[in-house]
C-alpha cells in the first residue's frame, strides 16, 4: 500500500534517549522533515524542520533550553508554541506573536517519541503498552519501503509462532515489539522495544542490533533490485503576508481567554504571586517584558507583567502588590480571588521589549517593578547573555520571587533599605558612563524611573538606551483645551471640547478604538499623527517619540494646534 | 616538551574551505597555539599543484605546516605532531601503545571520510569530476559504522571515538568532513548518535568554526 501524506496514524520517530538536553534531533515522518528537541522542562517539541524566515533547517539550530534559535539569522522560537520570540534584525521590536512555526503532535511514551502527520487521531497506546517497562533497542534505519520492512520483520518469526500484528505498522515477535517508522516511500526505521530491561543489557542490545543489521542488509539488497518508489512530496504552507510582516508597535486588543488560578501565594511582604494556568494545553507565546490584561471580578481591567522565563507556557506567573490604598484593582485580586477561580486575561502584549544584542544589559527594579525584569533576566540567563539585575526594596522581607532570583546564574544584586537620598548615587554608580550597545531597563515607582532617566541621561546614556515601563500616570491631566480632529482613514472631522478626551469623542462618533488603562500608561490606544502639534500628557512614550510628533495616546493627550490629523 | 609561551614559529599553509586545514586550526585553537597563515588558493587557483607548493609537499596536498625549519604534511600526521609536541596534558595523543593504535585507526578512517564525504563535496562545490554516487555511498557506509560505534559508546559511558574519557586527535581528524557532509549531499539524518557526537566536539573549550560548521550552543548546566 503506498504511503499517504495525510495518514493520521501515530508512529514512533525517535527514542526518548535520542533527545538529551540542548540537542536538536533531525527526524522525518511520511516525507516531512522534523526538528525535534527537548526543552529544559522536559517537554519534547516536534516542528517542521525549516525556519519560517529563510527556510533553513532548524535541526542545525541551537537548543537554548526554552527557545530554539535558528542558525542562519538567529530567529528564536518558544518551547511548546513554536511562536517567534525574537528577531535579531529588529532588536528593539517585539515580533508578532502570530509568527508561529508549524508543529506536529507529540507524545513521549514507552521509551519512544511518537508523532503524527496531523492531529486527526488521538494518541492510542498499542495493545499491551501499559503492562511493560519498555526498553528501546538501537533504531535501525533501512533504505527500503516500509511495507517491505514490516513483511521482512514478520518473516523473522518461527513458523509455529507467527507474529502478532499491531496497529500502526507494529508487530509483536516473542519478547520484542517492533514498529516501522515510515520515513519516506523508500526509507524506514525499525524501532524495537523490549517489555523489560534485559539482565545483560549490552549483550542483548548487541544481539538485537546484529539481527536487525542482517535484516537491513537483506532488505536493501532486495530494494536495490527493484525500481525505487518516488519520494513523497509534502507541500509547505506559505506564511501569509499579514503574519510575516512586522506588526505595529501595538496589537489591538484581541479576545480574552480563561485561565485558572492554579496557585496563589505570598511571595514577599506585600506581594502576592498568582500562577494562572491554561485550562487546556499551553498559553500563547510571550516575549520578555510582556504583560497581560487581567479582567477582575469587579469589572476593572489591570495590567500585570509576566515573570516567566523562555518557553514557560503552561502558566503565567504574575506578582500583585498588596496595597491598602489600592482602589479596587490589585485589592480585588488579593482579597477575593482564590485558587481554583477562573479569570479572563488578554493575550500577552509587549510594550517593553528586550534587546538581546547588547554588550551590557542593566536591569533595575524597584519594588513590584521586579516582575518584567525577572522575565528579562531569565531569558538572558538561558541564552547565556551577560546582564546585571539590581532590585531595590525597602526591606528584605519585601524581596519577591527569591527562589526564582536564586536560580539565576547572572549578576543579581538585591539592595534593601537604601535611603531614598542614596538611591540616585547607587544608580549612578551602577550605570557608569554609557558606551555603545549598553542598555538599561527600569521598572518601579515613578520617582525611581525619573531618577534612572535623569541619572542615565546625565551620564551620557541616550534615550534609545533607556527602556522603561510605567505602571501608572501620576501627572495631573490638563483637559482644558478644545480642538478639532480629522480622522484620515475614517473621513471624519470631530470636535473635541474641553473636559472630553479624544478617545471619548471618537467612541461617541461610533468608532471602535482599543484602549485599556485610559491614563496614558499602557500604550494600547497609540495612534499615528499625520498633521498638527500634539500636547503629550502620557507616560508611555519616551521623549524622542514625543518629540517626533508622529504618534500619541488618545486617552489623555490633546492638541496644541487647532487641528490634529490622525491615522485612524 | 615545549609550551605555548616558548613555542617556535608555526606557519600553516592553509585553504580556508579545506576541512583538512581546519583540523589543524581547530587543534591549534584548542591548544592555544599561535600560528601564521599562508593562504594557498586550492580552488579555483590550484596553487597546491604549483611548483613552489610541490617543493614543500611533492604530493601536492594541503595542509602543510612549518614549525621553524621543520616542514610537515598530512593532516593526521601533523595532528599527532602538534599534540605530542605542544599538548602538555598528553591527552590529545596519548602515549599508551593500545590507545595510540586506537587513535591511528581513526586517523585512517578520517582519511576514508576525506576520500568519500570530502570528494562528494568537491564534486558539488568545486566541480571536481569524481564519481559522486560512489563517494556518497562510501560516506554513508562509514557514517553507519560510526553511528553504531558511538551509539554503543553512549551506552557504555564512552563519549568519544576512542576509549579514554576525553577527546583525542581521532575526534578532531574525523569531525570536519562529517560536519561538512551535507555540502556533498550526504544527510546525517539516519545517524543520531553521530549527530550528538558532533555536539560534543563543538563544545570542546577552544572550539572554532569554519564556513559550513556552526557552533552547538552551550551544554545544559
Short mmCIF file of C-alpha atoms in Angstrom, two decimals, chain B residues 13-14 40 46-64 73:
data_model
loop_
_atom_site.label_atom_id
_atom_site.label_comp_id
_atom_site.label_asym_id
_atom_site.label_seq_id
_atom_site.Cartn_x
_atom_site.Cartn_y
_atom_site.Cartn_z
CA UNK B 13 49.75 26.67 4.56
CA UNK B 14 46.03 26.98 4.58
CA UNK B 40 47.02 28.60 -0.67
CA UNK B 46 45.02 25.11 -7.89
CA UNK B 47 48.04 26.57 -6.11
CA UNK B 48 48.58 23.24 -4.33
CA UNK B 49 49.87 21.96 -7.67
CA UNK B 50 52.13 24.98 -8.23
CA UNK B 51 55.87 24.40 -8.29
CA UNK B 52 56.51 26.40 -5.12
CA UNK B 53 54.00 24.32 -3.21
CA UNK B 54 55.20 20.99 -4.65
CA UNK B 55 58.63 21.81 -3.29
CA UNK B 56 57.02 21.86 0.18
CA UNK B 57 54.87 18.79 -0.42
CA UNK B 58 55.58 16.76 -3.58
CA UNK B 59 52.22 15.01 -3.13
CA UNK B 60 50.53 18.33 -3.80
CA UNK B 61 48.14 18.15 -0.84
CA UNK B 62 47.08 20.56 1.85
CA UNK B 63 47.74 21.20 4.65
CA UNK B 64 51.43 21.78 5.15
CA UNK B 73 52.43 17.43 5.58
#
